[in-house]
Short mmCIF file of C-alpha atoms and ligand atoms in Angstrom, two decimals:
data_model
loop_
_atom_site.label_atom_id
_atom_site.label_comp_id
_atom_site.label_asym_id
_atom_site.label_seq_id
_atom_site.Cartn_x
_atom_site.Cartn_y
_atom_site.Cartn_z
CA UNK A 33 55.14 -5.60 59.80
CA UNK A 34 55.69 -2.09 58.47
CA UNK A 35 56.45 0.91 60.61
CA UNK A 36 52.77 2.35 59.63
CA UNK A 37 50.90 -0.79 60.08
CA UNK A 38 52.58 -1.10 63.04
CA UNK A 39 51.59 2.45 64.53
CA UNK A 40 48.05 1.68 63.55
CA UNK A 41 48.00 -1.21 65.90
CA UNK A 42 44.31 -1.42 67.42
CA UNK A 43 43.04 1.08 65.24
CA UNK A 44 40.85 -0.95 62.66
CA UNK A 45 41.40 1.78 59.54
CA UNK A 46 41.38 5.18 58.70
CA UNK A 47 38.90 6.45 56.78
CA UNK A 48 39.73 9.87 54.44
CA UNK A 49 36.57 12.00 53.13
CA UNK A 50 37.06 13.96 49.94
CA UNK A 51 34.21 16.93 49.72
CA UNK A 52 32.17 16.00 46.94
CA UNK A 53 29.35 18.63 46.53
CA UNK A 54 31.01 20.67 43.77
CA UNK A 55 33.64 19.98 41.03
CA UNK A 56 35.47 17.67 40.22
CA UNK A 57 36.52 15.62 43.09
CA UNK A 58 38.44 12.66 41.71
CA UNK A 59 41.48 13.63 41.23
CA UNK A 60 41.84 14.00 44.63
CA UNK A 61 40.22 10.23 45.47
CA UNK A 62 42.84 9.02 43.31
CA UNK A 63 46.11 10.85 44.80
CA UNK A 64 44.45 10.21 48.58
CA UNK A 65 44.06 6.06 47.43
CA UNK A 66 48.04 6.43 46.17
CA UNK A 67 49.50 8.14 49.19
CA UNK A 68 47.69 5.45 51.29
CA UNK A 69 49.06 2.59 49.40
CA UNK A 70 52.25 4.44 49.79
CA UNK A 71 52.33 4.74 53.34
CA UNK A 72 50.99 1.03 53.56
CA UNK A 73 47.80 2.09 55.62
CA UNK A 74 44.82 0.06 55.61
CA UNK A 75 42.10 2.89 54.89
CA UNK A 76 39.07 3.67 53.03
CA UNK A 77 38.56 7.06 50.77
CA UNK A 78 34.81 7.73 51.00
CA UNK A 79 32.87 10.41 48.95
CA UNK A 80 31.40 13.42 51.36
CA UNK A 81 27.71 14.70 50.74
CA UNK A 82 26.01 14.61 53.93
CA UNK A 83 26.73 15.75 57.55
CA UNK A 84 26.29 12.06 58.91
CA UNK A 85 29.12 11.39 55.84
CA UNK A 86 31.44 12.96 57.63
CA UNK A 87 31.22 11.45 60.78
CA UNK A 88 32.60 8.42 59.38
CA UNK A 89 35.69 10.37 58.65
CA UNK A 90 38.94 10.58 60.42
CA UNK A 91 40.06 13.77 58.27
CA UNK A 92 39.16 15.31 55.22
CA UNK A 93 39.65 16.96 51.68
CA UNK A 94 38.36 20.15 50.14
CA UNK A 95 39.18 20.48 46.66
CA UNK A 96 39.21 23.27 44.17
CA UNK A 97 36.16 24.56 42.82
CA UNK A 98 34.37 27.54 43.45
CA UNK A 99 34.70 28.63 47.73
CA UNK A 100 31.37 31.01 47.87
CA UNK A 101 29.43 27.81 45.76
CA UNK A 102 30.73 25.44 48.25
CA UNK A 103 30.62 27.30 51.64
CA UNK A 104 27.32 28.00 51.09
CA UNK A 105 26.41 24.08 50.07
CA UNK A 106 28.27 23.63 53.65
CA UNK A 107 26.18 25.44 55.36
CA UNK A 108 23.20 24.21 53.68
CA UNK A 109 23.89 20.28 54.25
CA UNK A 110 25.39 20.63 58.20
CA UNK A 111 28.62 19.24 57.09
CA UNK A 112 30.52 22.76 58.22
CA UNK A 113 28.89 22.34 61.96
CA UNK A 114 29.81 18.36 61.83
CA UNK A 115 33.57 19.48 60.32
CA UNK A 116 33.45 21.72 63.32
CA UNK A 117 31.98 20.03 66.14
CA UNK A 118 34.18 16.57 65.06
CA UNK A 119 37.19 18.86 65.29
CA UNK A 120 38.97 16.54 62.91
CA UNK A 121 41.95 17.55 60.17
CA UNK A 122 41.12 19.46 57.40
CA UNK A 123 43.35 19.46 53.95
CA UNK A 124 42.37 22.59 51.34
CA UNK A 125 43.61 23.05 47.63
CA UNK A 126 42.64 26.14 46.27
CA UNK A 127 39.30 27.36 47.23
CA UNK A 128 39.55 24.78 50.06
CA UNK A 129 42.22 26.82 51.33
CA UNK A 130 39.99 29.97 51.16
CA UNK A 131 37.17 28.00 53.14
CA UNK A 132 40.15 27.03 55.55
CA UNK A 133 41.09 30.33 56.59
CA UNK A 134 39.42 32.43 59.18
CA UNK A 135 39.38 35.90 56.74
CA UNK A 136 39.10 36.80 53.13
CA UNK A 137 38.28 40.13 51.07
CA UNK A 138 35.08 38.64 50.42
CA UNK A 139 31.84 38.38 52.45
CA UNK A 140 31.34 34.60 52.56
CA UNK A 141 30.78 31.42 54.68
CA UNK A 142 34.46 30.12 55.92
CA UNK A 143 35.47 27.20 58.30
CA UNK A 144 38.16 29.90 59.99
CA UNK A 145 40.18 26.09 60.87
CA UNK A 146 43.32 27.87 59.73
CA UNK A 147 44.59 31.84 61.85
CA UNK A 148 45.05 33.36 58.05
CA UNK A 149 43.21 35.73 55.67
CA UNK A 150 43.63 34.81 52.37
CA UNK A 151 43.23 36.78 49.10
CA UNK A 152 41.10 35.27 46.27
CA UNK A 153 42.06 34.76 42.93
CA UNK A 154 45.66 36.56 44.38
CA UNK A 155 47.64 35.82 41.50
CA UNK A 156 45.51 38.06 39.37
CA UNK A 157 43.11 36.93 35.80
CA UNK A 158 45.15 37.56 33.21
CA UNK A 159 47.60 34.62 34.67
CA UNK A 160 44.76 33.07 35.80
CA UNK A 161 46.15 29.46 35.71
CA UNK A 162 49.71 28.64 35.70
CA UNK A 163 52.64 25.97 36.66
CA UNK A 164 56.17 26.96 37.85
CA UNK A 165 58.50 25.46 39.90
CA UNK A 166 58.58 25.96 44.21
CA UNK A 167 60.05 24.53 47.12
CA UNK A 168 58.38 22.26 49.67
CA UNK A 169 59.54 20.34 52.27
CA UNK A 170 63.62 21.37 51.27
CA UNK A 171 62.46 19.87 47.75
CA UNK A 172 61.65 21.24 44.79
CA UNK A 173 57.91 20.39 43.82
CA UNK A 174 55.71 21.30 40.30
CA UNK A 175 53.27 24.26 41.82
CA UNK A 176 49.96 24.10 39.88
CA UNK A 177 47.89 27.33 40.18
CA UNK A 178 44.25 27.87 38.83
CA UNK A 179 42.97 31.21 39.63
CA UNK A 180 45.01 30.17 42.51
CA UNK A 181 44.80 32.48 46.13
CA UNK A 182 47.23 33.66 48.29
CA UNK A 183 47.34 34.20 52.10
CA UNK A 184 48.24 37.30 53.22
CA UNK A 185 48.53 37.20 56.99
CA UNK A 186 49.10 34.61 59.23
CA UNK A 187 48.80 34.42 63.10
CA UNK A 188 52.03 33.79 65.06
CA UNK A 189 51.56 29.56 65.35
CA UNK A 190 51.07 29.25 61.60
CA UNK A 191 53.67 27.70 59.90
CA UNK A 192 54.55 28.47 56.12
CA UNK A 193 55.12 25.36 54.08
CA UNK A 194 55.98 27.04 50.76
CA UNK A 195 56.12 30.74 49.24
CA UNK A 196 56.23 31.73 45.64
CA UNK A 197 56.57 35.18 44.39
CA UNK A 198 57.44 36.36 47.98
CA UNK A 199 53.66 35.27 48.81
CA UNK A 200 52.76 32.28 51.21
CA UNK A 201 51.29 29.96 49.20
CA UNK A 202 51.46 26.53 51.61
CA UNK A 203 50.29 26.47 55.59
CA UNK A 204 49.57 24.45 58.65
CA UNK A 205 48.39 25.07 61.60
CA UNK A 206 46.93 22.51 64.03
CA UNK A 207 46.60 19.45 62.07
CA UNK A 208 45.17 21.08 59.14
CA UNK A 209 47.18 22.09 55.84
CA UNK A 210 46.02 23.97 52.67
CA UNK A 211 47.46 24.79 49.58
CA UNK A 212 46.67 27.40 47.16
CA UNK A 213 47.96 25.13 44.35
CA UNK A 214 46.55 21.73 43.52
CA UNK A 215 48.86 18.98 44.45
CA UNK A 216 45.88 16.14 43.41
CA UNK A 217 46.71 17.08 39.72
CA UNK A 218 50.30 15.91 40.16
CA UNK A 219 51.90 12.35 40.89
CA UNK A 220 53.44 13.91 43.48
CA UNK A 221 52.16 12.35 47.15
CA UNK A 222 54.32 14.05 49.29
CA UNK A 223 51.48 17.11 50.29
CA UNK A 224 48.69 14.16 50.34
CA UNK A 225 51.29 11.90 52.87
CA UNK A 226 51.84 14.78 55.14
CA UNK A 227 47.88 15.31 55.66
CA UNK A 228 47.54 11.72 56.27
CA UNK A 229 50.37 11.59 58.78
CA UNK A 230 48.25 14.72 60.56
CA UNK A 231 45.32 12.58 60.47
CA UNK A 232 47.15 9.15 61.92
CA UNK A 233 48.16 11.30 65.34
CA UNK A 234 45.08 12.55 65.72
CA UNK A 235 43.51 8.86 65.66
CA UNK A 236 46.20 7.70 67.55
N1 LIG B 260 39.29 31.46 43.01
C1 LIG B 260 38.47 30.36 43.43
C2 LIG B 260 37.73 30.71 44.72
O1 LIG B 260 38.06 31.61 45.40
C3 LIG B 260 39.30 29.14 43.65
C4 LIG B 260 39.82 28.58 42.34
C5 LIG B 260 40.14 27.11 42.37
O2 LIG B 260 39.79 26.39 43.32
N2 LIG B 260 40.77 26.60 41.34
O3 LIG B 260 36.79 30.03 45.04
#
């Protein structure tokens, strides 16, 4: 028996919810259905819509797309008071990390999961999407930023993952983790593994 199946002795599965009211969400299904095979996790990647949706989960996904658009559908649909009352982990890309954080320079409808204020669309229009190399984890990893933010502040018990540019670009805090590059448009499972690992002690 594997170390993984191992630690999930007497827990029947884990079940990972990708946000799926705006965007395009499958990207992430894939990468999340990869990292689990990976990590040799018996599991189930489910599609969110509804409040009652996401009390099947054990964490859960917010991709890119458009964070004013999709806090509001949160509201809307009850799945921000389930996300909150469930307290369970929460993994952003992109505008996910902008509904993560508790501040932005914009009036809108945030989780506030993650002590940060973030800065939208930090990396200014004209280089509104771009790929470079950064460092995650003591390894280098292929950064891919679409109008991508920034956080600029963090409370003391935040811990930066990654910086480019001199700005933080990677955090966790609690068992949550966001990103303000997309990792699901990479092969690259080590961001995807970590969140899972989050979501395993919480379970646990
Ligand atoms: N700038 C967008 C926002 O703030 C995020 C862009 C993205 O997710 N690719 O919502």
């Amino acid at each position: 028996m594997s170390t993984q199946a191992h630690r999930l002795e007497g827990i029947e599965m884990i079940r990972i919810g990708i946000l799926d009211l705006q965007g395009d969400v499958s990207e992430h299904f894939k990468i999340t259905e990869k990292s689990l095979k990976n990590m040799n996790i018996e599991s189930q990647v489910l599609k969110v819509k509804t409040a009652s949706d996401v009390s099947a989960c054990d964490g859960m996904i917010i991709s890119g797309g458009e964070s004013t658009v999709i806090g509001k559908l949160m509201e809307k649909t009850g799945i921000k008071k389930e996300i909150l009352t469930k307290k369970i982990p929460v993994m952003g890309t992109c505008a996910g990390m902008v509904l993560l954080s508790t501040k932005t320079d914009y009036e809108q409808s945030l989780l506030g999961l993650i002590d940060m204020k973030v800065k939208r669309n930090g990396f200014g229009r004209q280089r509104s999407s771009f790929e470079d190399e950064i460092e995650i984890f003591g390894g280098k990893y292929k950064g891919i930023f679409i109008r991508a933010p920034y956080v600029s502040e963090v409370g003391d018990d935040v811990e930066i993952l990654a910086s480019y540019q001199d700005k933080i670009v990677a955090v966790a805090f609690g068992n949550h983790i966001a990103t303000a590059f997309h990792p699901e448009l990479t092969d690259d499972t080590r961001i995807h593994e970590y969140f899972i690992k989050e979501v395993l002690n919480c379970v646990e």
